[in-house]
Amino acid sequence: METILVLAHPEAGGSLAKSAREALHAAVTLHKTLAGSKLVVGLVGDDVQAAADSIAACPAAKYFGVSGADFSQARYATDAAAAEAVCKAAQATIVVAPATSRWNRVLPGVAQRLGGRADTHVTGLAATGGAVTVNRWYYRQRMEATLQRPQRPWFILVDPGAQPACECGGGAAVVEPVAVQLPDACRRTTVLGVREPAADAQTIRPDAQLLFVTGAGWTKKQADGQTHVPEADKLIRGFLKASRASLGSSKSLVDIGGEGQAVLPFLSHLNQVGQTGATPRHPKGLSTCCHGEEPHTVGWRFINERRAISLDPNCGWARGKADVLYVADAFKVIAKVNELLAK
Amino acid sequence: MSIAYQIVVCAGIVPDPLQTLEPVASPAGPALKNEMMLPAILDPWAGHALYEAANLAKNAPGSKVWLVSLGPKAKLQQVMMTVAQKVPFELVALDGPASGFTEAAEVAAVLAEAIQAIPSLDKSKLLLFGGWESASRGAGATMQMVGERLGIVDQFQGVDELKMNADGSLEILERIEGGRHQASKCSGPPALLGWATGNLPEPKNNPQVGMANMRTVMPSLQKARPVKLAGEGLKFAGVALPKQLRETRIVKDAAPDDIANEIVEWIKK
Amino acid sequence: MSSARAQPAPPAVERPRMDADIVCVGFGPATAGFLTTLSKQLVNADGTPAVESRVAPGLPPQVLCYERADDTGFGVSGVVTKARALRASLPGLDQAGIPMAAPVGEEKVLYLLDPVGASRRSTLMRLADEAIHAFKWALPFERDALNLPWTPGFLHKHGGMVFSMGQFMQWAGAQVQSTGTVQIWPGTPVAQALVEGLKVTGVRLLDQGVDKQGAPAEGFTPGMDIRAALTVVGDGPVGPVGRQLDELFGLPEKNHARDWAVGMKFVVDLPEDTPLKPGTVLHTFGYPEPEIFGFLYVHPDRVASLGIFVPSWFDSPVRTAYRYLQHWMQHPYLWRYLQGGKLRSWGAKTLGESGRRGEPHLAGNGYARIGEGSGTTNVLTGSGVDEAWASGTQLAEAVLELLKAKKPFTKENLEATYVRRRRASWLESEARVAEKSRDGFHHGVVPGMIGMALAGLSGGRLALPGKPLRPWERIPSLEDYYSGRIPLPELRKIRDDCYARGVSAHAALMERAGWPAIPYDGRLLVSHQDALLMGGKVQAPHGYADHVAFVFPNHCRECGTKLCVEICSGQAITPGENGVPNFDREKCVHCGACLWNCTTASPQNPERSAVAFRAGTGGLHSAEN
């Protein structure tokens, strides 16, 4: 008899992010298919009432909340204490939470405190034959595993974008406050704020419909024997502006930036896709001047429609990694694309 | 005020990412095909953590770096011969599996025990570093569990920058959603940092550093305690390579303008 | 006397320095043999030094080995061996413990006929082919191949084993280091030997943080000087330190290194229903060109190593390996086993085919030469690993003798101990049999084969004579080579068009001359660049100079042939501006083929070409070579 706790934190302003609703959806589905299970919700933040109200129509039996100024910031010590307290109050056996940076930071530690286990970056969650089963990827999205475990509480962190969002409506939720003892040692860290590039310099857009990936080919010698980095810079920026795509990059192109070679200044390690980079989720992805090698393309695991522009008809994209490969000069194609998008 | 830090870096080993990886079933659960044959490297994010640790130690006189690593002894030795020339550290080696299919919780227990056994470990000076995720299990769970076992509640993940302030406090940048960073200030050690890539380039090979490191690396490998990980309770229903092959349509000899039109149509759909 | 042939004169910098007792250049089978024998005897059972270090009193000798490749298993390739010396050094060697190892089982030598009709065969050979076809019902003829019913004993590897050199080297390296007396540092190329007068006093490591030309750039770190009483040079047939010493000290009179081959190899997963058993050894000759020999060895678990050797007496101005390897694989006899298989990894290396006649001075003041760079490869039996290992153990025994007697590493002492042992061993006797065995090839393939057989069967007493020309002397011009096959204007157009596009010309020329296009399948027949990605990508770390240089650009401008571009195993050398080729370090696998595939002699030394091949980092990252 599992008690499924959905653990979420509101965003600044008090509302729940889409990722929280995705975790909720997964938990609700699990609850419906797991006979005899109980579903409860736990919220941690500055003020959680509005968040609770926004999902009040969901089939949760109870709402628990930890509120207060101490919990307004994403900080390990206080978040862990809060999550621990909620789990205990709810007597949770399964905890489903969105894999946000805030929860990724603390929940495995909370699992340790409670003698349970945590599985992170979970993409699928179901009840199979009465047992809870999760899917997650291993070796940088190279292989997918399905697993079960007996240890409880079991923390399951659901990757944002992996599940549909719960569309349940709002109402008035009754939130049972949970008291949390916070020794002074919990306040040794203070969050100073968020650092981000200026709005028009931000190239990472998680909600974009399209991921635009640039490879090292943009900075290599072209058919005329010269490099054309300033032109590449202009074309890429132009495309991003016109398409509102999110910018990704191969590792080789990002690494070139660190070697004193001609560089695209708006690129950093944060843009890297695959290898030690990200595995973003976007409905579409367009790769340019990139060879399509496995360590990079593993980062494309969650991109649905894929197209590539490369001068090499035998590159990795040609064989099963992309839907369409355009064997063409990206400089020419993107220039024209930018022109058309501007219309 | 400059603290002489004790920086303990936890780093696993993973197969060189440019190899072909395939799962196989074994009596002990899923495993990587030919794992012992594949060339291994230090986990990339943990490697960044190691270089950051060395950089910090260089700027905080009296500091020392330990590298705690669990892996099959022969593979650890192989990896050490490339890592040991990079930065100075003292190796604490544990002889056990490095597979991504092992349990983070069990690995954390073993690492925590080894760290606690480091002579003259002083929590007031302790900075525990590691990668925020591994390239094998990719869970981003092990460091938190190690931290909990050591009673460290100032933990940071996805770190790209660490600055020491004059008053001994630490300023840390962690990656958060949307390509942004969260800036935090921690009053001082003990603290745990799970690094992303940071900003330092890979250090060049330095034979003198290598020679000096060998003084601890070889004895540590020889003494490495054998570790068994039971994987208790965990049950894998299956591990599979994705059936990923798409039918790629290759467009050759088309005019750039035509291609551009097609792409724009696709983007707008 | 300049010691700078291996590197351009470095900027005058302060170099850090370290002192060791023995420093080794390169960790291949020779150095592995050396260190395996040496490391076992440096420390007594109770842990005290058996011999004392001169640089660290109270400790055993400080022995360092520097290997260029990024890991100990990456820089080598080799596969079937009688393993006599290996087994002598490693009595407990359990084949089951070495990945990919299998005892040699069935051996076959196959003469491959030409099913495509594009191969260049002499009249004699064509007559032989016709005769074979005419009598095929009476001969062991199958799928365009003749299984030689009888092969000379010298080719047999019976009692030996098939294995992966890369895996074996990793294992051997781990064994050696676990004794605690030796350190093997990968990813650390040696730029040159340090020479004072006529004495070698140690080595200098390669500068890091430099630009393509070697000038200091961001993060400049000058290569350290490692001083040692003995420098053991085991850097292979194209190793820069070996070649530097050859330039400096010359070769013994009448010796020359003019015969080479580039071996290119795939490791393949055979189809699931393969009938080939582990330990199967196939040797081929005759196709795709008569000069090209092939091999296929079967490991356990349906893995096979297979490849070809393209020798320096295959006189084509557009000779190449990869394309020919693909045609060889598709020969009906082989394709029947390979079709449906999957490429796992790829590699290439130069072989020193001069044997005993290519020997340098084996020892000098402060140094000794072992392994293929010292002429150990036996070109008659086609084996090198065991021989290299043997030379290493012989040096180790000599070194231990000298250390215990507290004698210095002078030329005389090393000759009296190392060279004496080598000359008294099977290494020498078998090398003498092989010495002239390949000379017939300078007249053609059929004389070559006859010459080999004569030499092998007569124990070296008989051989077909031939005077080995220097590699650059033998290459015909493009026009002459294709005369009568491709009209001159068309020939020039194809070449100019390819070079203008920055690509090699051999594929276009071969197809024009009748070779079929390669039917790429993305699994076994893949593009050349795709092969560089398989089994671990070929790569090079940043911050190092280009290690291949075209030091006489005026000659390159005049060169109509660009043999270096055609032969480059990784397509790292491409046509460039004004006829001077471009070099891309990130694709180079350090095979060294470029240095003997140049049609121009170096103005400074007619035994050398206009291509300089120096110490560099990076290369293959395959664990299976």
Coordinates of N, CA, C and O in Angstrom, one line a residue, chain B residues 19 34-40 74-75 78, chain C residues 27 32 71-79 93 95 97-101 162-175 265 267 299 303 305 344-345 389 535 621-625:
Chain B
Q19 N 33.8 5.5 -27.6 CA 33.7 4.1 -27.9 C 32.3 3.7 -28.1 O 31.4 4.5 -27.7
N34 N 32.3 -5.8 -22.9 CA 33.7 -5.6 -23.0 C 34.2 -4.5 -22.1 O 35.2 -3.8 -22.5
E35 N 33.6 -4.2 -21.0 CA 33.9 -3.1 -20.2 C 35.4 -3.0 -19.9 O 36.0 -2.0 -19.9
M36 N 36.0 -4.2 -19.5 CA 37.4 -4.2 -19.1 C 38.3 -3.9 -20.3 O 39.4 -3.4 -20.1
M37 N 37.8 -4.1 -21.5 CA 38.7 -3.8 -22.7 C 38.6 -2.3 -23.1 O 39.5 -1.8 -23.8
L38 N 37.5 -1.7 -22.8 CA 37.3 -0.3 -23.3 C 38.3 0.6 -22.6 O 38.5 0.5 -21.4
P39 N 38.9 1.5 -23.3 CA 39.8 2.5 -22.6 C 38.9 3.4 -21.7 O 37.8 3.7 -22.0
A40 N 39.5 3.7 -20.5 CA 38.7 4.4 -19.5 C 39.3 5.8 -19.3 O 40.5 6.0 -19.6
A74 N 43.0 -2.4 -12.1 CA 43.8 -2.3 -13.4 C 43.3 -1.1 -14.2 O 44.2 -0.4 -14.8
K75 N 42.0 -0.8 -14.2 CA 41.5 0.3 -15.0 C 41.9 1.6 -14.3 O 42.3 2.6 -14.9
Q78 N 45.4 2.5 -15.1 CA 45.5 3.0 -16.5 C 45.1 4.5 -16.5 O 45.8 5.3 -17.1
Chain C
F27 N 56.5 2.9 -25.8 CA 56.2 1.6 -25.1 C 55.5 0.7 -26.1 O 54.2 0.7 -26.3
A32 N 58.2 -3.2 -23.9 CA 57.5 -4.0 -23.0 C 58.4 -5.2 -22.6 O 58.4 -5.6 -21.4
D71 N 47.3 6.5 -24.9 CA 47.2 5.4 -23.9 C 48.1 4.3 -24.3 O 48.5 4.2 -25.5
T72 N 48.5 3.4 -23.4 CA 49.5 2.4 -23.8 C 49.0 1.4 -24.9 O 49.8 0.9 -25.6
G73 N 47.7 1.3 -25.0 CA 47.2 0.3 -26.0 C 47.0 1.0 -27.4 O 46.6 0.3 -28.3
F74 N 47.2 2.3 -27.5 CA 46.7 2.9 -28.7 C 47.7 3.0 -29.9 O 47.3 3.2 -31.0
G75 N 49.0 2.9 -29.6 CA 50.0 3.3 -30.6 C 50.5 2.0 -31.4 O 51.4 2.2 -32.2
V76 N 49.9 0.9 -31.1 CA 50.5 -0.3 -31.6 C 49.4 -1.1 -32.4 O 48.3 -0.8 -32.3
S77 N 49.9 -1.9 -33.3 CA 49.0 -2.8 -34.0 C 49.7 -4.0 -34.5 O 50.8 -3.9 -35.0
G78 N 49.2 -5.1 -34.3 CA 49.9 -6.3 -34.6 C 49.1 -7.5 -34.1 O 48.3 -7.3 -33.2
V79 N 49.3 -8.7 -34.7 CA 48.3 -9.6 -34.3 C 48.6 -11.1 -34.3 O 48.0 -11.8 -33.4
L93 N 51.8 -17.1 -18.8 CA 50.9 -16.4 -19.7 C 49.7 -17.3 -20.0 O 49.9 -18.3 -20.7
Q95 N 46.5 -17.6 -22.1 CA 45.8 -16.9 -23.2 C 44.4 -16.5 -22.9 O 43.9 -15.6 -23.4
G97 N 43.5 -15.2 -20.4 CA 43.5 -14.0 -19.7 C 43.7 -12.8 -20.6 O 43.5 -11.6 -20.1
I98 N 44.1 -13.0 -21.8 CA 44.3 -11.9 -22.7 C 43.1 -11.7 -23.6 O 42.7 -12.7 -24.3
P99 N 42.4 -10.6 -23.6 CA 41.3 -10.4 -24.4 C 41.6 -10.7 -25.9 O 42.7 -10.4 -26.3
M100 N 40.7 -11.3 -26.6 CA 40.8 -11.5 -28.0 C 41.9 -12.5 -28.4 O 42.3 -12.6 -29.6
A101 N 42.5 -13.2 -27.5 CA 43.5 -14.2 -27.9 C 43.0 -15.6 -28.2 O 42.0 -16.0 -27.6
V162 N 46.9 -15.7 -31.9 CA 46.3 -14.6 -32.5 C 45.8 -13.7 -31.3 O 45.2 -14.2 -30.4
F163 N 46.2 -12.4 -31.3 CA 45.6 -11.6 -30.2 C 45.6 -10.2 -30.6 O 46.0 -9.8 -31.7
S164 N 45.2 -9.3 -29.7 CA 45.1 -7.9 -30.0 C 46.3 -7.3 -29.3 O 46.5 -7.4 -28.1
M165 N 47.2 -6.6 -30.1 CA 48.4 -6.0 -29.5 C 48.0 -4.9 -28.5 O 48.6 -4.8 -27.5
G166 N 47.0 -4.2 -28.9 CA 46.6 -3.1 -28.0 C 46.2 -3.6 -26.6 O 46.7 -3.1 -25.6
Q167 N 45.4 -4.6 -26.6 CA 45.0 -5.2 -25.3 C 46.2 -5.8 -24.6 O 46.4 -5.7 -23.4
F168 N 47.1 -6.5 -25.3 CA 48.2 -7.1 -24.7 C 49.1 -6.0 -24.1 O 49.7 -6.2 -23.0
M169 N 49.4 -5.0 -24.8 CA 50.2 -3.9 -24.3 C 49.7 -3.3 -23.1 O 50.4 -2.9 -22.1
Q170 N 48.4 -3.1 -23.0 CA 47.7 -2.6 -21.8 C 48.0 -3.5 -20.6 O 48.4 -3.1 -19.5
W171 N 47.8 -4.8 -20.9 CA 48.1 -5.7 -19.8 C 49.5 -5.7 -19.4 O 49.9 -5.7 -18.2
A172 N 50.4 -5.8 -20.4 CA 51.8 -5.8 -20.1 C 52.3 -4.5 -19.3 O 53.0 -4.6 -18.4
G173 N 51.7 -3.4 -19.7 CA 52.1 -2.2 -19.1 C 51.6 -2.2 -17.6 O 52.3 -1.7 -16.7
A174 N 50.4 -2.7 -17.4 CA 49.9 -2.8 -16.0 C 50.8 -3.7 -15.2 O 51.1 -3.4 -14.0
Q175 N 51.2 -4.8 -15.7 CA 52.1 -5.8 -15.0 C 53.4 -5.1 -14.6 O 53.8 -5.2 -13.5
K265 N 44.5 -1.8 -41.2 CA 43.8 -2.9 -40.6 C 42.4 -2.5 -40.1 O 42.2 -1.4 -39.5
V267 N 39.3 -4.0 -37.4 CA 38.8 -5.1 -36.5 C 37.3 -5.1 -36.8 O 36.6 -4.1 -36.8
H299 N 39.7 -14.0 -34.1 CA 39.7 -14.0 -32.6 C 38.5 -14.7 -32.1 O 37.6 -15.0 -32.8
V303 N 35.2 -12.1 -33.6 CA 35.9 -10.9 -34.0 C 37.1 -11.3 -34.9 O 37.7 -12.3 -34.7
S305 N 40.5 -9.6 -37.2 CA 41.4 -8.6 -37.6 C 41.8 -8.8 -39.0 O 42.2 -10.0 -39.3
R344 N 34.5 -2.4 -36.4 CA 34.6 -2.0 -35.0 C 35.7 -0.9 -34.8 O 35.5 0.0 -34.1
S345 N 36.8 -1.1 -35.5 CA 37.8 -0.1 -35.3 C 38.8 -0.3 -36.5 O 38.8 -1.3 -37.3
W389 N 60.0 -8.0 -29.0 CA 60.0 -8.4 -27.6 C 61.4 -9.0 -27.2 O 62.0 -8.7 -26.2
G535 N 35.3 2.9 -33.2 CA 36.1 2.2 -32.2 C 37.0 3.2 -31.4 O 38.0 2.9 -30.8
H621 N 42.6 6.0 -31.0 CA 42.0 5.8 -29.7 C 41.3 4.4 -29.6 O 40.3 4.3 -28.9
S622 N 41.8 3.5 -30.4 CA 41.2 2.2 -30.3 C 41.8 1.3 -29.3 O 43.0 1.2 -29.1
A623 N 40.9 0.5 -28.6 CA 41.4 -0.4 -27.6 C 41.7 -1.8 -28.2 O 42.1 -2.7 -27.5
E624 N 41.5 -1.9 -29.5 CA 41.5 -3.2 -30.0 C 42.5 -3.5 -31.1 O 42.6 -4.6 -31.6
N625 N 43.4 -2.6 -31.3 CA 44.3 -2.7 -32.4 C 45.2 -3.9 -32.2 O 45.7 -4.2 -31.1

